[in-house]
CSV table of C-alpha atoms and ligand atoms in Angstrom, one decimal:
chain,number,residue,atom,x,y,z
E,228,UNK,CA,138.9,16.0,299.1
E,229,UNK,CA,135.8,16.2,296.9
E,230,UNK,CA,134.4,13.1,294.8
E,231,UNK,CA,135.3,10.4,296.8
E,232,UNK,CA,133.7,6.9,296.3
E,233,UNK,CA,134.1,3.6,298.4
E,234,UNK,CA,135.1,1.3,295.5
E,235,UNK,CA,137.4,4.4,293.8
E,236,UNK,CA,140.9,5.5,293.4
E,237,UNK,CA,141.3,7.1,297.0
E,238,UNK,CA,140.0,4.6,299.1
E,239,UNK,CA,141.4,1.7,296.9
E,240,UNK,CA,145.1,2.9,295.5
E,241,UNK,CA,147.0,0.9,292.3
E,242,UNK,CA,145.8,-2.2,291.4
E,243,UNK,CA,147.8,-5.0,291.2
E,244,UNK,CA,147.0,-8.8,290.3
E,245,UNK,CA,147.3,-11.4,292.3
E,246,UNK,CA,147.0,-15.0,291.1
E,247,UNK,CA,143.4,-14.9,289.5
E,248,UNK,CA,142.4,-11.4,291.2
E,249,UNK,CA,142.9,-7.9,290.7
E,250,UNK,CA,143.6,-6.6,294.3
E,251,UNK,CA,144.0,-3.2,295.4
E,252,UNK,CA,147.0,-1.4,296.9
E,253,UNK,CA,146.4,-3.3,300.2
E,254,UNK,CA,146.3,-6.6,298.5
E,255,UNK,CA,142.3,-7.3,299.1
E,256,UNK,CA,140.5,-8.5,296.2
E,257,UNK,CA,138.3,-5.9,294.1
E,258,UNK,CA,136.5,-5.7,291.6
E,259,UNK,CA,135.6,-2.8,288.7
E,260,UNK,CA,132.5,-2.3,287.4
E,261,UNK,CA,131.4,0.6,284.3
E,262,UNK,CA,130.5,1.5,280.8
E,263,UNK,CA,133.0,1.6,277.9
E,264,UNK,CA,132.8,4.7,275.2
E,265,UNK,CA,131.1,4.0,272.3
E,266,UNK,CA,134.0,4.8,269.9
E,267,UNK,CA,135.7,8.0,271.0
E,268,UNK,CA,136.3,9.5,267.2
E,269,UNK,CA,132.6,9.3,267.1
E,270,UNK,CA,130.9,9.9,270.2
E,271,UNK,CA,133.2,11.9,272.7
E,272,UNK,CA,130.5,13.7,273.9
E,273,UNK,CA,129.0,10.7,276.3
E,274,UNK,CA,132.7,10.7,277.8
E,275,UNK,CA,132.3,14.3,279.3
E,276,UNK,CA,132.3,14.8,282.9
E,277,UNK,CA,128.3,15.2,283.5
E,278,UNK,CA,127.5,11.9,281.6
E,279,UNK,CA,130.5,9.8,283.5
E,280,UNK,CA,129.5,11.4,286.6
E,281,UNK,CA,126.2,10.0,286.0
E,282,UNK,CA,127.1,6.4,285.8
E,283,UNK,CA,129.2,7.0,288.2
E,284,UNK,CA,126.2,7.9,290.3
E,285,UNK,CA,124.6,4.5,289.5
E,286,UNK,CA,127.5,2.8,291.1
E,287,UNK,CA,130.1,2.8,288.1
E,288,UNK,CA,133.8,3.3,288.9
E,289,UNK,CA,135.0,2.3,285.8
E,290,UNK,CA,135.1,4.2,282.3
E,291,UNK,CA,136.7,2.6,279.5
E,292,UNK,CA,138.1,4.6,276.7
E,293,UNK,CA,137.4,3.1,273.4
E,294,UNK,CA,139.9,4.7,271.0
E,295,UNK,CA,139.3,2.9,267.6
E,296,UNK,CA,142.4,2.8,265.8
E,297,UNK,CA,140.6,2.4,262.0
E,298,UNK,CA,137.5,3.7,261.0
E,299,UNK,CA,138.4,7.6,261.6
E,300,UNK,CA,140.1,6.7,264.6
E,301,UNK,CA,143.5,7.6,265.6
E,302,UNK,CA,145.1,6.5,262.4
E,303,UNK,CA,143.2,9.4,260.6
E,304,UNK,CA,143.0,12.0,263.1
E,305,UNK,CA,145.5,10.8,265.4
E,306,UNK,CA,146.2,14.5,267.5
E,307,UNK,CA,142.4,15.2,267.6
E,308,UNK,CA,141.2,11.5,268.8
E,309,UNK,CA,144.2,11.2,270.7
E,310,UNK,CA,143.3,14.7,273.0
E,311,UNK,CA,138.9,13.3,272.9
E,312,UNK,CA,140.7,10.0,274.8
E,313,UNK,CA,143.2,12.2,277.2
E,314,UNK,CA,140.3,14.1,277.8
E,315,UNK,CA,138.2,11.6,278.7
E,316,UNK,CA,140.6,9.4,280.9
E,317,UNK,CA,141.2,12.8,283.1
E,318,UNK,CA,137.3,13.1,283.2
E,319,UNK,CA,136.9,9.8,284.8
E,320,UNK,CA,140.5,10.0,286.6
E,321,UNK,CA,139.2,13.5,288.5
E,322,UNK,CA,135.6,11.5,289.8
E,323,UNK,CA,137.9,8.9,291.3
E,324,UNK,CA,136.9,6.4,288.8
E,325,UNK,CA,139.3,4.0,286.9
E,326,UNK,CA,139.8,4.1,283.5
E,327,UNK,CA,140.9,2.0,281.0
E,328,UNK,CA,142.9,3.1,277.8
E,329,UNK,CA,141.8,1.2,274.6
E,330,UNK,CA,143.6,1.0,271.6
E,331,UNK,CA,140.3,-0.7,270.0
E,332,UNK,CA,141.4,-2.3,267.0
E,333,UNK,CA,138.7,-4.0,265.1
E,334,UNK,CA,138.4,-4.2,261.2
E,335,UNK,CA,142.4,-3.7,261.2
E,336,UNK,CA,142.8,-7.0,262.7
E,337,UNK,CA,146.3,-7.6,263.5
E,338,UNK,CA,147.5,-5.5,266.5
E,339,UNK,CA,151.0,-6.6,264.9
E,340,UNK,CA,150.1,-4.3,261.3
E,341,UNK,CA,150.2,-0.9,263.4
E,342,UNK,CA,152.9,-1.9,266.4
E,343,UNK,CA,155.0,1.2,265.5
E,344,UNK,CA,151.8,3.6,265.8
E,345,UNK,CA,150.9,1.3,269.3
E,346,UNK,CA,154.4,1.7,270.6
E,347,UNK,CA,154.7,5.3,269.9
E,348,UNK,CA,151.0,6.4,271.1
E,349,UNK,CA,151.5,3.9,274.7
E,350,UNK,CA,154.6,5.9,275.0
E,351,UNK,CA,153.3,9.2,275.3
E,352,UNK,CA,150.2,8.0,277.4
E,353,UNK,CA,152.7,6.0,280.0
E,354,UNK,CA,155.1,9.3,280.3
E,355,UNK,CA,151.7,11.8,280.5
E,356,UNK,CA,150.3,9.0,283.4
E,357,UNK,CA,153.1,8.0,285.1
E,358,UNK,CA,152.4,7.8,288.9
E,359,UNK,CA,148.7,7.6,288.2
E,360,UNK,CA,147.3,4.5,289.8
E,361,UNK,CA,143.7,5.1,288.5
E,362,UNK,CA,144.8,4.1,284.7
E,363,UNK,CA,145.0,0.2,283.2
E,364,UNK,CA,146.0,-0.2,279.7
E,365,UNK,CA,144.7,-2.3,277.5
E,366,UNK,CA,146.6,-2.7,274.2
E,367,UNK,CA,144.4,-4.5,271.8
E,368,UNK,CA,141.0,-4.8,271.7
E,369,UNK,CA,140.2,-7.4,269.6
E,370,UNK,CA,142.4,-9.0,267.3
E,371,UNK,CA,140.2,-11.0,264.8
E,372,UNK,CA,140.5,-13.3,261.3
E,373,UNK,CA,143.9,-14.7,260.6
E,374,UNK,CA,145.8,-13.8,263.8
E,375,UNK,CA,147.0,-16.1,266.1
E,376,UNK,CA,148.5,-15.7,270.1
E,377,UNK,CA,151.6,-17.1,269.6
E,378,UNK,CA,152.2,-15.4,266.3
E,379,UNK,CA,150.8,-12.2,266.5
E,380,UNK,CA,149.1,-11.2,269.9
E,381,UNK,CA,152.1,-12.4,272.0
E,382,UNK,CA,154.9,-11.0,270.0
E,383,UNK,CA,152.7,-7.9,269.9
E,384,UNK,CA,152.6,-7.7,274.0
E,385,UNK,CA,155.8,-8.3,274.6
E,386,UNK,CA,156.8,-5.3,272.3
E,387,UNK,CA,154.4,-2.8,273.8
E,388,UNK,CA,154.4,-3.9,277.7
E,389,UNK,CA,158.1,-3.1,278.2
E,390,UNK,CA,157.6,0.1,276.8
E,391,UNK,CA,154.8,1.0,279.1
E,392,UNK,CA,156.7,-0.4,282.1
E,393,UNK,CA,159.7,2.0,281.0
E,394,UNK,CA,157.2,5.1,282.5
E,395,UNK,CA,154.3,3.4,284.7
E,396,UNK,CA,156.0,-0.1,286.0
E,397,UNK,CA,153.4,-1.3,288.0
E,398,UNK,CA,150.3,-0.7,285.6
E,399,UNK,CA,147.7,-3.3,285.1
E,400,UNK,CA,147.9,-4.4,281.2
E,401,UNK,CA,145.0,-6.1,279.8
E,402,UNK,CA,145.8,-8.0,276.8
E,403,UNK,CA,143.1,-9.1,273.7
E,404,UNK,CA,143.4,-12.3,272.3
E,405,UNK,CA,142.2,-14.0,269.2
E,406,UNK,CA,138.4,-14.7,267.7
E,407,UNK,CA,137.6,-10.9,269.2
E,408,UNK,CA,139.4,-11.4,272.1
E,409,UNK,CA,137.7,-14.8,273.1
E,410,UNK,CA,140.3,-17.4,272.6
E,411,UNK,CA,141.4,-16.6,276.5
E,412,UNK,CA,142.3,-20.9,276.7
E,413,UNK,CA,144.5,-20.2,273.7
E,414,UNK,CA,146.2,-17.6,275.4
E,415,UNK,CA,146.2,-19.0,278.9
E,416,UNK,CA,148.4,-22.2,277.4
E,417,UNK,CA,151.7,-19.6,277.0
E,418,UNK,CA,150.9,-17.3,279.4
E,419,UNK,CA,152.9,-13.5,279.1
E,420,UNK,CA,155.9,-13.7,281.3
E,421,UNK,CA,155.2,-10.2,283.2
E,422,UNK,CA,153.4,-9.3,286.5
E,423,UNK,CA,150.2,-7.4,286.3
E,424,UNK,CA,148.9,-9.0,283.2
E,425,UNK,CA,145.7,-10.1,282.6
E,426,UNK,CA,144.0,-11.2,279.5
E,427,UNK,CA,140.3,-9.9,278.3
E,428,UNK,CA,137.2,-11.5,277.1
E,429,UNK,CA,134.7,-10.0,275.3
E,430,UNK,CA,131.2,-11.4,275.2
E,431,UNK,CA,127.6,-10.3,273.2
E,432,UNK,CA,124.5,-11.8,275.3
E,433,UNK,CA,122.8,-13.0,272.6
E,434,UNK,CA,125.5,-14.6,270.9
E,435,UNK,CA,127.8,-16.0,273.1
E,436,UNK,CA,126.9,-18.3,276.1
E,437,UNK,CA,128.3,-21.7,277.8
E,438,UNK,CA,131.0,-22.4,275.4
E,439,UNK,CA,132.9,-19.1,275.9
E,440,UNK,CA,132.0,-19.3,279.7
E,441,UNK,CA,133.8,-23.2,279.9
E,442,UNK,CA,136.7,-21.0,277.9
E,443,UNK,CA,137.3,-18.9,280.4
E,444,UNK,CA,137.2,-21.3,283.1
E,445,UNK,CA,139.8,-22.9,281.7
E,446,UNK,CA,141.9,-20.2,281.4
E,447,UNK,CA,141.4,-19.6,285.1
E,448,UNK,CA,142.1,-23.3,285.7
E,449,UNK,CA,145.6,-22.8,283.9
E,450,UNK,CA,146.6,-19.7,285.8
E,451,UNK,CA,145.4,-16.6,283.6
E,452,UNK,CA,143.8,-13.7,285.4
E,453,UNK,CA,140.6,-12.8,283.1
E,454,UNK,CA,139.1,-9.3,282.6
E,455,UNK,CA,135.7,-8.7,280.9
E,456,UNK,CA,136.6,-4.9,279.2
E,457,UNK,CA,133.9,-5.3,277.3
E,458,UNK,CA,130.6,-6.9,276.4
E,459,UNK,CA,126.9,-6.2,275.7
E,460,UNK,CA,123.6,-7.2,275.9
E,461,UNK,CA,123.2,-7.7,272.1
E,462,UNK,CA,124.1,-9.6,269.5
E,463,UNK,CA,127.9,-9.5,268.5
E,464,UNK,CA,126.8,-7.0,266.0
E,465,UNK,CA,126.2,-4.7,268.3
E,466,UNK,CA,122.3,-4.9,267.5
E,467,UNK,CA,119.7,-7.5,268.3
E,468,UNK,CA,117.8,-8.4,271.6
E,469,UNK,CA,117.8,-7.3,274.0
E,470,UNK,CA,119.0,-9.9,275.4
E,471,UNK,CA,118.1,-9.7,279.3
E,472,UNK,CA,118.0,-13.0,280.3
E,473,UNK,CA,121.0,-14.4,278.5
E,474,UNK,CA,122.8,-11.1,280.0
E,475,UNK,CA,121.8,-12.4,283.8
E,476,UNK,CA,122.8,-16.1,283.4
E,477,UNK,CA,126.5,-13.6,282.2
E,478,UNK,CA,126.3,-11.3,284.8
E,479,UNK,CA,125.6,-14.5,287.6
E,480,UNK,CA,128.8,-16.5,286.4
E,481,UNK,CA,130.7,-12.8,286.2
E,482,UNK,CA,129.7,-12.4,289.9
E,483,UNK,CA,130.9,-16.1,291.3
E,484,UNK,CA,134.1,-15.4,289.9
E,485,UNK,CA,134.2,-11.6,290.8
E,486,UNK,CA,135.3,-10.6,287.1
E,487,UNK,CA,135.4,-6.7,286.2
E,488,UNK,CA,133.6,-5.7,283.5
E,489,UNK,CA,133.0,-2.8,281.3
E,490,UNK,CA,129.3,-2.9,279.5
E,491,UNK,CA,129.1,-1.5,275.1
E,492,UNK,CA,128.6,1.2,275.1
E,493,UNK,CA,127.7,4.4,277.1
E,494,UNK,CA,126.4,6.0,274.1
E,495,UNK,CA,122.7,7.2,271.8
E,496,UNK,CA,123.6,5.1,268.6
E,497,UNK,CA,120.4,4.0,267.3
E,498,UNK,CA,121.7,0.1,268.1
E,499,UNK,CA,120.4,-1.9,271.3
E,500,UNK,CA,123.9,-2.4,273.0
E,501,UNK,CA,123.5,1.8,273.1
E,502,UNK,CA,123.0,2.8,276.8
E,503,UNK,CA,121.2,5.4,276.0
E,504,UNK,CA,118.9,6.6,273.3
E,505,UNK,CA,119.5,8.7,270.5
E,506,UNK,CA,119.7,12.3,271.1
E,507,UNK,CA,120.0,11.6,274.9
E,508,UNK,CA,121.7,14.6,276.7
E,509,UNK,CA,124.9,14.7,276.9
E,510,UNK,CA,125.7,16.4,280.2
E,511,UNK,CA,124.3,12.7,281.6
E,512,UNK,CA,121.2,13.2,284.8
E,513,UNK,CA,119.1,11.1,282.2
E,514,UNK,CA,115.4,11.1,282.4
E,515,UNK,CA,114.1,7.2,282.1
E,516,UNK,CA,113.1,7.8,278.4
E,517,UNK,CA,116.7,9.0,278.1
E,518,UNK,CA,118.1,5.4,278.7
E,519,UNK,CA,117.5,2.3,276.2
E,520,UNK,CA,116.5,-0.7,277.5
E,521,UNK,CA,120.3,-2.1,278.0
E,522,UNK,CA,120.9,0.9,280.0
E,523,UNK,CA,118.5,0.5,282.3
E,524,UNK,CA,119.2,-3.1,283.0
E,525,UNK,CA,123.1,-2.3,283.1
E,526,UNK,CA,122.8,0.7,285.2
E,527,UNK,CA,120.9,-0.9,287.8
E,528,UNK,CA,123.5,-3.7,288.0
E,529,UNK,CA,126.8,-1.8,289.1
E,530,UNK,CA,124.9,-1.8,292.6
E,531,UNK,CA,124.2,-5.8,293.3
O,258,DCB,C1,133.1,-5.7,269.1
O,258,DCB,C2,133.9,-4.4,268.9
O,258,DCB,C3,133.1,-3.2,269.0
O,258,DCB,C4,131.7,-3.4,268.4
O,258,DCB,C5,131.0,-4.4,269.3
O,258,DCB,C6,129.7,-4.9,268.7
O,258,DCB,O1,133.1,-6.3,267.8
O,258,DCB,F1,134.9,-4.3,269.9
O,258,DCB,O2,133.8,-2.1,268.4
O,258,DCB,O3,131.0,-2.3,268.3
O,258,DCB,O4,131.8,-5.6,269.5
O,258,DCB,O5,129.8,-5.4,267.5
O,258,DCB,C7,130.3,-2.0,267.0
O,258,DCB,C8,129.4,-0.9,267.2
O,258,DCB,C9,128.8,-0.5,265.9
O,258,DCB,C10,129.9,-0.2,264.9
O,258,DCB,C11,130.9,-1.4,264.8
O,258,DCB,C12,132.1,-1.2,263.9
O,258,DCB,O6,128.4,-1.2,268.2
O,258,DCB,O7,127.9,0.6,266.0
O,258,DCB,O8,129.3,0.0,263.6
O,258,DCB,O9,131.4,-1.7,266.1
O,258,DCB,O10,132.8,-0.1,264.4
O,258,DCB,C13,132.8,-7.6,267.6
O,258,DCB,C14,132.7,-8.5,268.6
O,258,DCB,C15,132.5,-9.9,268.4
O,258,DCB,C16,132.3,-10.3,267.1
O,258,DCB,C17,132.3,-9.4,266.0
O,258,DCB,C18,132.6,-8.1,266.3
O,258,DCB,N1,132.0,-11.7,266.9
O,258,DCB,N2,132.6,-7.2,265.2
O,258,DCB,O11,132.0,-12.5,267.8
O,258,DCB,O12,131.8,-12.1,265.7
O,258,DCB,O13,132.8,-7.6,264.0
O,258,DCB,O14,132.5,-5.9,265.3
């Protein structure tokens, strides 16, 4: 078999978790490391098979597909963003990488406003991956302003895990919580009553630091599995910095925990969190002026 990697989908089967890790099929603790998409309705270019190939040559083997649900996303073009994401699951799925599926909700705040559309979309994508062990779902990306986990988020989960279950019962789910998916002590205090769960946190280098990091141990000390799906090396806006020494005090507390992580965002927006620079190629086998100054710090990390 072609495309084979250590740390990938052959060699390391369905994931499952296990108390505060996320183990492979043989129960040995592991750990995923990659780039998310920049948002897929915009950018589905950087999530074609020579750019994820690339990362994946700099150690990646984890490719997280950001599919906004607002802003042109799959609310607007629902068939068209939904086939860019498909597409670029399989892409990362066929270099033995892991992906993630996103529903990357943002300025519509509430994962609870669209549950219908959620519960309908995680349908088809359970059914289409069933068997798969590659894919993790992640069902909200960050819920934000006046939402609350036991309110909104919760309710919200237990709606759309059963009915991603239904087709693919084993799947790793990785649930958002509130304040952009930070609030993981929040969540952690009523914990999701499912196997395989574990909740995300999201963190910006040069805007986030000790207080989010004591959060998350505290989660961890109540029992709640954490997984970074995304965070950057900017500002929370997504601009800023770059923020490399902030991003290594991250990446050393990531490591003495063995979190996964996926890094915003393997694409050429003209915005400092952007891997790459703006009218980098496509097809990925970057030359060094290709990459930003994020991307080369982040690409050189999947390998320490
Ligand atoms: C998150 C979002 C992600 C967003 C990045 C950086 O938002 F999940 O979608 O990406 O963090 O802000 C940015 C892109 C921009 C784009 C914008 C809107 O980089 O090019 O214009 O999305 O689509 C966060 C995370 C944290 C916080 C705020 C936001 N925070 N936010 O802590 O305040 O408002 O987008």
């Amino acid at each position: 078999m072609n495309n084979i990697i250590p740390n990938g989908i052959h060699r390391w089967g369905a994931l499952h978790v296990d108390g505060l890790n996320l183990t492979n099929e043989h129960g040995q603790p592991v750990r995923l490391r990659g780039m998310s998409t920049y948002g897929i309705q915009w950018q589905p270019q950087f999530a074609g098979e020579g750019s994820v190939a690339t990362i994946r040559d700099y150690g990646a083997n984890l490719l997280r597909v950001a599919m906004y649900t607002d802003e042109g996303g799959y609310l607007t073009h629902p068939e068209k963003v939904k086939a860019d994401a498909f597409r670029a699951v399989e892409t990362a799925l066929s270099l033995d990488m892991y992906a993630i599926l996103d529903w990357h909700i943002l300025y519509d705040n509430n994962p609870m406003t669209h549950l219908k559309e959620a519960k309908e979309f995680f349908a088809e994508a359970a059914k289409r991956y069933a068997g798969q062990p590659g894919l993790l779902y992640e069902i909200c990306n960050e819920p934000n302003g006046d939402v609350t986990w036991e309110r909104d988020v919760r309710p919200y989960a237990e709606e759309v895990i059963p009915v991603i279950r239904q087709f693919s019962p084993n799947a790793v789910i990785l649930v958002g919580c509130s304040t952009w998916s930070q609030d993981v002590d929040l969540a952690a205090k009523h914990p999701l009553d499912f196997p395989n769960i574990m909740v995300t946190c999201h963190f910006y280098a040069g805007t986030h630091g000790k207080p989010l990091q004591k959060k998350i141990d505290r989660a961890r000390e109540l029992g709640t599995p954490i997984f970074i799906s995304e965070w950057g090396t900017s500002r929370a806006d997504g601009n800023g910095g770059v923020f490399i020494r902030e991003s290594e005090e991250w990446l050393r507390f990531l490591d003495e925990r063995n979190l996964s992580w996926a890094n915003w965002s393997l694409g050429d927006r003209d915005e400092t969190s952007a891997a790459l620079k703006p009218g980098a190629n496509p097809n990925g086998n970057w030359r060094e002026e290709e990459i930003s100054e994020s991307g080369r710090f982040v690409f050189r990390q999947f390998r320490t």
